[in-house]
Coordinates of C-alpha atoms in Angstrom, one line a residue:
X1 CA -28.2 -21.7 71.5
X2 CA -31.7 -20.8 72.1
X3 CA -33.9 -22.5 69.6
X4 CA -35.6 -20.0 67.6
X5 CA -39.2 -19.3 68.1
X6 CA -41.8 -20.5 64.6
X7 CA -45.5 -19.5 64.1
X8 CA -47.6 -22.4 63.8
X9 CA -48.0 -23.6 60.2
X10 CA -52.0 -24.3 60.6
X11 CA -53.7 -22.6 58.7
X12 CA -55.2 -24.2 55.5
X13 CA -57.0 -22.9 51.9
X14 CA -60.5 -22.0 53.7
X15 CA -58.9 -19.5 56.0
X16 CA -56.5 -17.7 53.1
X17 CA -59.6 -17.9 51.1
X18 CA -61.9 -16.0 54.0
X19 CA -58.7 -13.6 54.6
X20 CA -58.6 -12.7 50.7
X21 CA -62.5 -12.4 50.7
X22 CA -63.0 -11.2 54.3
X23 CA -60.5 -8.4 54.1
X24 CA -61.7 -7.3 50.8
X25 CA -65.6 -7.4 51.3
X26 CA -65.5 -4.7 54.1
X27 CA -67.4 -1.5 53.7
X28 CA -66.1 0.0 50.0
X29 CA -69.2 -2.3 48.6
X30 CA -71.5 -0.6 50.9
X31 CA -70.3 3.0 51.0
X32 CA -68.4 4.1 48.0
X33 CA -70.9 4.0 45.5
X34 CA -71.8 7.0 47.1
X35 CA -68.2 8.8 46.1
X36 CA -69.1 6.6 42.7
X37 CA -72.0 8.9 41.4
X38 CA -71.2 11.5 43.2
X39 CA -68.1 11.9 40.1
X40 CA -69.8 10.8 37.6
X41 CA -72.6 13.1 38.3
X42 CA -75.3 10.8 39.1
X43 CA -74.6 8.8 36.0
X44 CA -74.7 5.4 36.5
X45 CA -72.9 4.2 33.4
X46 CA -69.1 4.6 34.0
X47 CA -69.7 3.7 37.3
X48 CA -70.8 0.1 36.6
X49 CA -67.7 0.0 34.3
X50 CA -65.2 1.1 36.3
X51 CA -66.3 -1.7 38.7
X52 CA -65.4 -3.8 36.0
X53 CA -62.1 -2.5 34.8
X54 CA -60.8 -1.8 38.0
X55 CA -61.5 -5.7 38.9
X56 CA -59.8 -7.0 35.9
X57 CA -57.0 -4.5 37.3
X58 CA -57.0 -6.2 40.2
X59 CA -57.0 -9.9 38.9
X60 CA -54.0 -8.9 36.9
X61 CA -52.4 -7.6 39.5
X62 CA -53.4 -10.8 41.6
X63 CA -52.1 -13.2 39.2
X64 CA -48.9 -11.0 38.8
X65 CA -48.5 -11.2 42.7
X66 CA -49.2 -14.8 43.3
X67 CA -46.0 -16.0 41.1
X68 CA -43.8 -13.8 43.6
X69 CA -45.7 -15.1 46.6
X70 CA -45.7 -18.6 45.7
X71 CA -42.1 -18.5 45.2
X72 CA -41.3 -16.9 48.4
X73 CA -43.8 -17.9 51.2
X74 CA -42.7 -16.5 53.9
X75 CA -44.4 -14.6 56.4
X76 CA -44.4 -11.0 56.1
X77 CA -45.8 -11.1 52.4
X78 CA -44.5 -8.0 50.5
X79 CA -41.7 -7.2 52.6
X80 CA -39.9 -10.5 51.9
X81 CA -40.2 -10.2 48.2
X82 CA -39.0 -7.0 47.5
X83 CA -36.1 -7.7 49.8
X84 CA -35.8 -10.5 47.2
X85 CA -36.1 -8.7 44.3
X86 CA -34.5 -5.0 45.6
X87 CA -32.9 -5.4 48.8
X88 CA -33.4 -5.4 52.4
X89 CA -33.8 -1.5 52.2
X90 CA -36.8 -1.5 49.9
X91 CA -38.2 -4.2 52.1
X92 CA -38.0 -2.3 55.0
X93 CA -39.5 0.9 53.6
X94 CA -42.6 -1.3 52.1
X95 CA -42.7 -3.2 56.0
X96 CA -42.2 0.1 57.4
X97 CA -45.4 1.9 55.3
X98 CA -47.2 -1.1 56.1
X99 CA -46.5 -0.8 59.8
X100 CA -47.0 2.7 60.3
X101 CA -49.5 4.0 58.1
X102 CA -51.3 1.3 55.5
X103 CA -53.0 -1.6 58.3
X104 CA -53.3 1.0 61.2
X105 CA -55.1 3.4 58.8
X106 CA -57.4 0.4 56.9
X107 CA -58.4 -0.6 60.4
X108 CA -59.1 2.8 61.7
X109 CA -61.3 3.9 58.4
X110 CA -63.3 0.3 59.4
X111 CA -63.6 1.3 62.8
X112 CA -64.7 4.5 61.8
X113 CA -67.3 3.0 59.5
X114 CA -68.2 0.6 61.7
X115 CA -68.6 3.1 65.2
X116 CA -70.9 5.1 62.3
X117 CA -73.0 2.1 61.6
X118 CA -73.7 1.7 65.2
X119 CA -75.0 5.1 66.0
X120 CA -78.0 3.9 64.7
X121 CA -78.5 1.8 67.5
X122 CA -76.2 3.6 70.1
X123 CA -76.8 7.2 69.3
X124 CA -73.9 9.7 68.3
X125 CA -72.3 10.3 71.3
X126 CA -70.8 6.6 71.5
X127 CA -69.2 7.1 67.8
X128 CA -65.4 7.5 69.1
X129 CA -65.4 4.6 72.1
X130 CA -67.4 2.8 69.6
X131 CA -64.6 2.8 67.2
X132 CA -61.9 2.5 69.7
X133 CA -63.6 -0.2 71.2
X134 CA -63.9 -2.3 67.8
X135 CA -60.0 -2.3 67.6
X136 CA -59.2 -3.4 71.0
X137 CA -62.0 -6.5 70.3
X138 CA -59.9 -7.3 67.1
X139 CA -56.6 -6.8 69.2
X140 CA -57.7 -9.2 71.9
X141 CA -59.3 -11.7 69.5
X142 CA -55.9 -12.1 67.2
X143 CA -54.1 -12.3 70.8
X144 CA -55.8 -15.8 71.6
X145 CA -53.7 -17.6 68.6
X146 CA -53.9 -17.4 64.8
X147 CA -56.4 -20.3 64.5
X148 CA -58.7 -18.2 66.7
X149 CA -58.1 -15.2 64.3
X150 CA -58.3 -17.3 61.4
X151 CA -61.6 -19.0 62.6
X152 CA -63.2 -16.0 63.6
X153 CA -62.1 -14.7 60.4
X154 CA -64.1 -17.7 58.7
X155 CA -67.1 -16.6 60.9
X156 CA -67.4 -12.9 59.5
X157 CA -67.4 -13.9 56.1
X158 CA -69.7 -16.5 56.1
X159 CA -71.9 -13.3 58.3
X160 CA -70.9 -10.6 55.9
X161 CA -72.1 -12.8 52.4
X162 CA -75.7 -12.9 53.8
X163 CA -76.7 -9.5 53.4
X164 CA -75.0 -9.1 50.5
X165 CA -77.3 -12.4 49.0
X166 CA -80.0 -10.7 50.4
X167 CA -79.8 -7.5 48.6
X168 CA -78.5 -8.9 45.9
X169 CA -81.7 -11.6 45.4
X170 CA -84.4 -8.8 46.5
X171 CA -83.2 -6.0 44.9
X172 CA -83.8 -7.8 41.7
X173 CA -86.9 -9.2 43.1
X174 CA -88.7 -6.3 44.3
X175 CA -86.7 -3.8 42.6
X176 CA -88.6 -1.8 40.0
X177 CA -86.1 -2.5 37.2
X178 CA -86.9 0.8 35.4
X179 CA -83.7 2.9 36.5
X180 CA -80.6 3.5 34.0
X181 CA -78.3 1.2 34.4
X182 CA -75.3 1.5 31.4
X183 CA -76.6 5.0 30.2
X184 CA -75.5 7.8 30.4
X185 CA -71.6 7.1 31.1
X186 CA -71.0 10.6 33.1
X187 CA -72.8 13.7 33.6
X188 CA -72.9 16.4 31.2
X189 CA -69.8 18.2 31.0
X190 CA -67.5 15.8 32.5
X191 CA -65.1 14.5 31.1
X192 CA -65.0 10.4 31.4
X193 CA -60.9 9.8 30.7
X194 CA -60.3 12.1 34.1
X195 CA -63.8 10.7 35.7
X196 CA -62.2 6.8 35.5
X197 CA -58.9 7.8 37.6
X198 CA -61.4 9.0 40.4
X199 CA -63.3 6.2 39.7
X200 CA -60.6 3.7 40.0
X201 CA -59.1 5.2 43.2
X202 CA -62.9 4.9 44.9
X203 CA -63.0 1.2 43.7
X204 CA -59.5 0.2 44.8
X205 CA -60.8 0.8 48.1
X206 CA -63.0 -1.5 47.8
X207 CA -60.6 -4.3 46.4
X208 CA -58.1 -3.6 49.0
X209 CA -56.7 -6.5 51.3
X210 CA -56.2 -9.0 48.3
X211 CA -52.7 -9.5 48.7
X212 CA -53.1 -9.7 52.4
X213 CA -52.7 -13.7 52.6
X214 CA -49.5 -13.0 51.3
X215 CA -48.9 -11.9 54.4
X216 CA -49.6 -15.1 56.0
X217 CA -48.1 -17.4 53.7
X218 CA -45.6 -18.7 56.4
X219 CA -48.3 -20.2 58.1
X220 CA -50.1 -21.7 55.4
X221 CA -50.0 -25.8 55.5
X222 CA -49.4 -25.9 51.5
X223 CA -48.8 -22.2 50.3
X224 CA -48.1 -24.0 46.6
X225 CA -51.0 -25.2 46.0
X226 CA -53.6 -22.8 48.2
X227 CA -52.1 -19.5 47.5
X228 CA -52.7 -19.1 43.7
X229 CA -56.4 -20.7 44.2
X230 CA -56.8 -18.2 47.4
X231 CA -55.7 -14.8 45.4
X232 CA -57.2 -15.6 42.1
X233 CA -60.2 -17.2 42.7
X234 CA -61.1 -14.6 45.6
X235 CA -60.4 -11.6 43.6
X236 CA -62.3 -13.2 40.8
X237 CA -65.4 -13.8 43.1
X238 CA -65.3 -10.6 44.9
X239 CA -65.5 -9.1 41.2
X240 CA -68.7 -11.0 40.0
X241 CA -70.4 -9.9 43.8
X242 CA -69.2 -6.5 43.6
X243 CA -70.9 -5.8 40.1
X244 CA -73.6 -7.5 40.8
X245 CA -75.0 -5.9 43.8
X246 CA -73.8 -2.3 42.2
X247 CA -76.3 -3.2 39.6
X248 CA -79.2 -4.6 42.2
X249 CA -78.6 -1.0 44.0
X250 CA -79.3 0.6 40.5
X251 CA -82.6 -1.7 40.1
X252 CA -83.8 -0.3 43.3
X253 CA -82.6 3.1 43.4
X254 CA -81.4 5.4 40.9
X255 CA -77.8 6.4 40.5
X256 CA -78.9 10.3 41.2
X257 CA -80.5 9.4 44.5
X258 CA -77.5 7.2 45.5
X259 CA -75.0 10.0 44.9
X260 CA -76.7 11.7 48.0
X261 CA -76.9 8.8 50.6
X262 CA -74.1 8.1 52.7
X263 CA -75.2 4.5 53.7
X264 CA -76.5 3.5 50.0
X265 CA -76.6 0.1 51.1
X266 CA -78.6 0.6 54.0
X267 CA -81.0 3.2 52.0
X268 CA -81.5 0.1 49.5
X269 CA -82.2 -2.4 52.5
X270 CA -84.7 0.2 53.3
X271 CA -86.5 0.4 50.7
X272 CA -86.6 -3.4 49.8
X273 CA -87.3 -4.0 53.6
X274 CA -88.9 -1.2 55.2
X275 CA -87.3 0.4 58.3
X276 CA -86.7 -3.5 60.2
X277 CA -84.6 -4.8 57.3
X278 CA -82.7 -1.5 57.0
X279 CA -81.2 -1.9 60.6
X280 CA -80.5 -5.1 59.6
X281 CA -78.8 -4.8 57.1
X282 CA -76.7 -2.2 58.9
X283 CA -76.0 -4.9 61.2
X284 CA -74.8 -7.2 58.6
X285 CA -72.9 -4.4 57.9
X286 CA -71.8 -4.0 60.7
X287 CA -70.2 -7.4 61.3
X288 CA -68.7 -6.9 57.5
X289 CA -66.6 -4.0 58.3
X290 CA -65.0 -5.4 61.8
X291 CA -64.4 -9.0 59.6
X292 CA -62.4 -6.5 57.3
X293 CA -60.8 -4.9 60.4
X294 CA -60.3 -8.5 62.2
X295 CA -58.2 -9.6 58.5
X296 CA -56.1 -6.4 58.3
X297 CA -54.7 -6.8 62.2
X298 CA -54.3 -10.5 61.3
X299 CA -52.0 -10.0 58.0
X300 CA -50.9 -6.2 59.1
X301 CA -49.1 -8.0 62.6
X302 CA -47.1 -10.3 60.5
X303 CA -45.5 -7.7 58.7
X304 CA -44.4 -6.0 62.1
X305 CA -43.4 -9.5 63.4
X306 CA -41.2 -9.8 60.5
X307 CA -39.4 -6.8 60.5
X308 CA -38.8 -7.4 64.4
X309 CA -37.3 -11.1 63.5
X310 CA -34.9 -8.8 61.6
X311 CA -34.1 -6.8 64.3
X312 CA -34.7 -3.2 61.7
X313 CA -37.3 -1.9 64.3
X314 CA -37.1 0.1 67.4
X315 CA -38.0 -2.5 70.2
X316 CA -37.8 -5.3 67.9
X317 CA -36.9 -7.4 70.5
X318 CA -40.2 -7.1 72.3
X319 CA -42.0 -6.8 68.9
X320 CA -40.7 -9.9 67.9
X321 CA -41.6 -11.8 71.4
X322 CA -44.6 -14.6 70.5
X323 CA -47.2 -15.5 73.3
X324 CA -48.5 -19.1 74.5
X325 CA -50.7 -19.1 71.9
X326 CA -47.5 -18.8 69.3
X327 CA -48.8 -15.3 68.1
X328 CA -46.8 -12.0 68.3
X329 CA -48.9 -10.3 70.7
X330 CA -47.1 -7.2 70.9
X331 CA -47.0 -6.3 67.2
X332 CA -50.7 -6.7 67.1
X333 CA -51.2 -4.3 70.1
X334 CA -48.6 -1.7 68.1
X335 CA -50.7 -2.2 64.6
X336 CA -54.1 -1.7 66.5
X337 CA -53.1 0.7 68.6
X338 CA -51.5 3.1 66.0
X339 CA -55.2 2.2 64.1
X340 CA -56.8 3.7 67.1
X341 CA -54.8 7.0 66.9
X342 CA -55.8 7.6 63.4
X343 CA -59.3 6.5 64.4
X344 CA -59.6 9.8 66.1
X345 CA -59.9 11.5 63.1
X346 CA -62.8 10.2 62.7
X347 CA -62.2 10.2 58.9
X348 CA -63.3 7.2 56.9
X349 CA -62.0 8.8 52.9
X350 CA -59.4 10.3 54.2
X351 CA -57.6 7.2 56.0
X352 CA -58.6 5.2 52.9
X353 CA -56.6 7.7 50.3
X354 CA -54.2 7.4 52.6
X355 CA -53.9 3.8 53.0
X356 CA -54.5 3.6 49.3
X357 CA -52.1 5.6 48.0
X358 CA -49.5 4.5 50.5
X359 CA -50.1 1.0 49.5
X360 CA -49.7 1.0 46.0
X361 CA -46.7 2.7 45.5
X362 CA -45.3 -0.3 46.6
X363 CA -47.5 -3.2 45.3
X364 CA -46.3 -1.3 41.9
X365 CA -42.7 -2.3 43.0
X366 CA -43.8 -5.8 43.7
X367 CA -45.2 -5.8 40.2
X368 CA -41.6 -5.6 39.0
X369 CA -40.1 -7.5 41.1
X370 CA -41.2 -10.7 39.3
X371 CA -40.0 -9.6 36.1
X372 CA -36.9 -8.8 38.2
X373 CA -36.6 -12.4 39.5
X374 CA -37.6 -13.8 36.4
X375 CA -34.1 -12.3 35.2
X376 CA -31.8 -12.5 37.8
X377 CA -33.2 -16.1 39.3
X378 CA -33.7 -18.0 36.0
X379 CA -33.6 -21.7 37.6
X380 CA -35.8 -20.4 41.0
X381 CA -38.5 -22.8 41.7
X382 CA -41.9 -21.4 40.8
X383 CA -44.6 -23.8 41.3
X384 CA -47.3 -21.5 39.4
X385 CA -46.2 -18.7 36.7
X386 CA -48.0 -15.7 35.8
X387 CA -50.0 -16.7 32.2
X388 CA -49.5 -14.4 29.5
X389 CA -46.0 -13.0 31.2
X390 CA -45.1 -10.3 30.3
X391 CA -48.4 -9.1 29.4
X392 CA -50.2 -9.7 32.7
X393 CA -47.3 -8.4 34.7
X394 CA -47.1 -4.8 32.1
X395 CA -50.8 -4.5 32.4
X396 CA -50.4 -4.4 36.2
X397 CA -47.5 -2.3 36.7
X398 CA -48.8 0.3 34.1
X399 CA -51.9 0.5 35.9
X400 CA -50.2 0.8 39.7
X401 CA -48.7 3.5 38.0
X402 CA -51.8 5.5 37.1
X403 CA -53.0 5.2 40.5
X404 CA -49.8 6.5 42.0
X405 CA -49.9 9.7 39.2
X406 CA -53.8 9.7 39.4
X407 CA -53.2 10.9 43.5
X408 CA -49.7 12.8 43.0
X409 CA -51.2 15.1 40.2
X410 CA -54.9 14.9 39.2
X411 CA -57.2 14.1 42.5
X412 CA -57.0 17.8 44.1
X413 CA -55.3 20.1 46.3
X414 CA -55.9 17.9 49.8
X415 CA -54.9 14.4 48.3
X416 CA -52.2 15.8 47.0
X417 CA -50.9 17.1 50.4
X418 CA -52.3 13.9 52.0
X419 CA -50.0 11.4 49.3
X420 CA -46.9 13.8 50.2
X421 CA -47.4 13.0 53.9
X422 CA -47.1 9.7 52.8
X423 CA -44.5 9.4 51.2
X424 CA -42.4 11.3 54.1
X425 CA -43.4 9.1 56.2
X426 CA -42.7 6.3 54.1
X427 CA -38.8 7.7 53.6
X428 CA -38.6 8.2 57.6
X429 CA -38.2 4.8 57.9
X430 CA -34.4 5.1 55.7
X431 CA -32.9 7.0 58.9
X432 CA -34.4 4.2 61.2
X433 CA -33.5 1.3 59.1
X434 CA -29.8 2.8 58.9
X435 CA -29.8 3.6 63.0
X436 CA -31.3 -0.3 63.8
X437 CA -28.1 -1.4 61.2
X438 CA -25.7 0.0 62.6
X439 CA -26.7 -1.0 66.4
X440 CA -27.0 -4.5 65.0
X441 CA -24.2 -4.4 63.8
X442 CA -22.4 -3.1 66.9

């Protein structure tokens, strides 16, 4: 019998910790606080705050997920646990979103963000091959081995953090200070119970790719011990950064003048700088939003790689093949190169709704699967335990929930259609799942 083909268990704590990190920190810091004022109507008040609540959303959500990743550290992250928890159908569907519309649409909105970022150094007409280029880069970079990946992933972080430091520390310095900050929570007129959901949905964005080193737990040297330290403490620090440079923005600028600048980050740098530190800035940028990219091709591949092991995709046998350097070349070339489909849209808030949206339905799930497994696997190993259970876990799951009702009924007309799409999409995976069965089974 052929001996079965296994990734490489070699990566350690410092790469899950720049994956959590890396694929979070992208471009939401730098370009939603745009969509931020714009709904609170250039109030800066519930704007700060929702950065807050939605990252003590997101902790809870982290620490809820870790106790289910920790006790099944497998590659393909979510897939594997709801297959735990709910069957290999529900696994396939959450692989199958993943697959087909959450990583290739996160990578495409980053490419998009990222070709955008360059005009100002390339010119307009470069935007598309810009953005088209930035995928295949990712796709050949992940295709050298998962160390490479990993390393370079190490790289962009490290890039990304200093011009966040830097606009964090001179935006305080040479910020004037004299700009609202907590007050007043939302414009007049609005109403701030409906303002949050937008709010939230904006700032989810920017938390996204958390779970992500769930994803690459099967190649983790000691997923017990570095997995819960990864996902916590990552989500944690992204929180304290994330507030913190929202509120060095507001010492510079006003929340008014923010609501009408695309590039808020860049229109800060600007103004701390001059026109020299604004382009660099944007380069810093730059590199932040293809580290994000580089992370979501990194976890996003694993999931394909998974479901291929299974044999529940169409070519899984080729999707499933591993290179020289023990990485599964061809599911990252299928993740990227559906990400550079969508990239032709050229439509940064539209792929991230999408991916959004998509996502959570299912991270919702995976909420209740550990209450689930709690249940029906009393005397399961679990090396760490969610604290406060069930508190932590409800706290979660009720606020997945919102997010998933906050797009379905109260977010407008287009996002609306756009969460439909998503979900048929999603449930086009039952008839393939069913067809890939029944030839395995054949």
């Amino acid at each position: 019998m052929e001996k079965k083909q296994e990734l490489k268990k070699n990566l350690g704590m410092s790469t899950a910790m720049a994956t959590v990190v890396g694929c979070v920190i992208g471009s939401g810091v730098f370009f939603k606080p745009q969509a931020i004022y714009t709904a609170t109507g250039g109030a800066p008040g519930l704007g700060m705050l929702a950065w807050l609540i939605t990252g003590l959303v997101c902790i809870a959500a982290a620490m809820t997920f870790a106790e289910v990743a920790i006790m099944i550290p497998k590659t393909g992250g979510m897939v594997v646990y709801l297959e735990e928890a709910f069957g290999k159908k529900v696994g396939f569907l959450a692989g199958w979103m993943q697959s087909i519309l959450f990583y290739p649409a996160m990578i495409a909105a980053l490419a998009v963000i990222f070709a955008e970022q360059a005009t100002l150094f390339v010119g307009d007409g470069f935007k598309l091959p810009m953005a088209i280029g930035a995928i295949i880069f990712i796709i050949i970079l992940n295709s050298l081995g998962s160390a490479v990946g990993g390393g370079a992933q190490v790289i962009f972080t490290i890039c990304k953090l200093i011009p966040l430091i830097l606009l964090m520390v001179f935006g305080f310095i040479r910020g004037s200070g004299a700009n609202p900050i907590f007050t007043p929570m939302v414009g007049e007129g609005l109403n701030p119970a409906v303002i949050l959901g937008q709010l939230m949905i904006a700032i989810l964005f920017a938390f996204e790719g958390w779970t992500n080193v769930g994803a690459i737990a099967g190649e983790m040297k000691n997923p017990g011990k570095d997995l819960p330290v990864a996902i916590v403490g990552g989500v944690s620090g992204i929180m304290a950064v994330y507030f913190t440079i929202n509120l060095a923005y507001l010492w510079v600028l006003p929340a008014n003048e923010l609501m009408n600048l695309a590039a808020p980050a860049s229109a800060v740098a600007i103004a701390i700088f001059g026109d020299v530190g604004g382009k660099i800035i944007s380069v810093g940028i730059m590199i932040s939003v293809l580290g994000a990219a580089n992370g979501f091709i990194l976890s996003g591949s694993r999931v394909t790689y998974s479901l291929a092991e299974e044999g529940t995709l169409p070519f899984s046998s080729s999707l499933a093949k591993i290179n020289k350097a023990q990485v599964p070349t061809n599911s990252i070339i299928l993740v990227g190169g559906i990400g550079c489909l969508f990239a032709i849209s050229g439509q940064f808030n539209r792929l991230t709704d999408l991916a959004v949206f998509s996502c959570w339905i299912f991270y919702t799930l995976t909420f209740f699967a550990v209450i689930r497994l709690r249940k029906t696997q009393p005397d399961a190993v679990r090396t760490y335990k969610v604290p406060l259970y069930p508190v932590i876990p409800a706290i979660a799951i009720i606020s997945g929930i919102y997010v998933v009702l906050n797009q379905l009924l109260m977010s407008g007309s287009t996002t609306r259609l756009l969460a439909i799409g998503s979900i048929i999409l999603t449930l086009i995976g039952l008839p393939i799942y069913n067809m890939t069965t029944r030839k395995k089974a054949n």
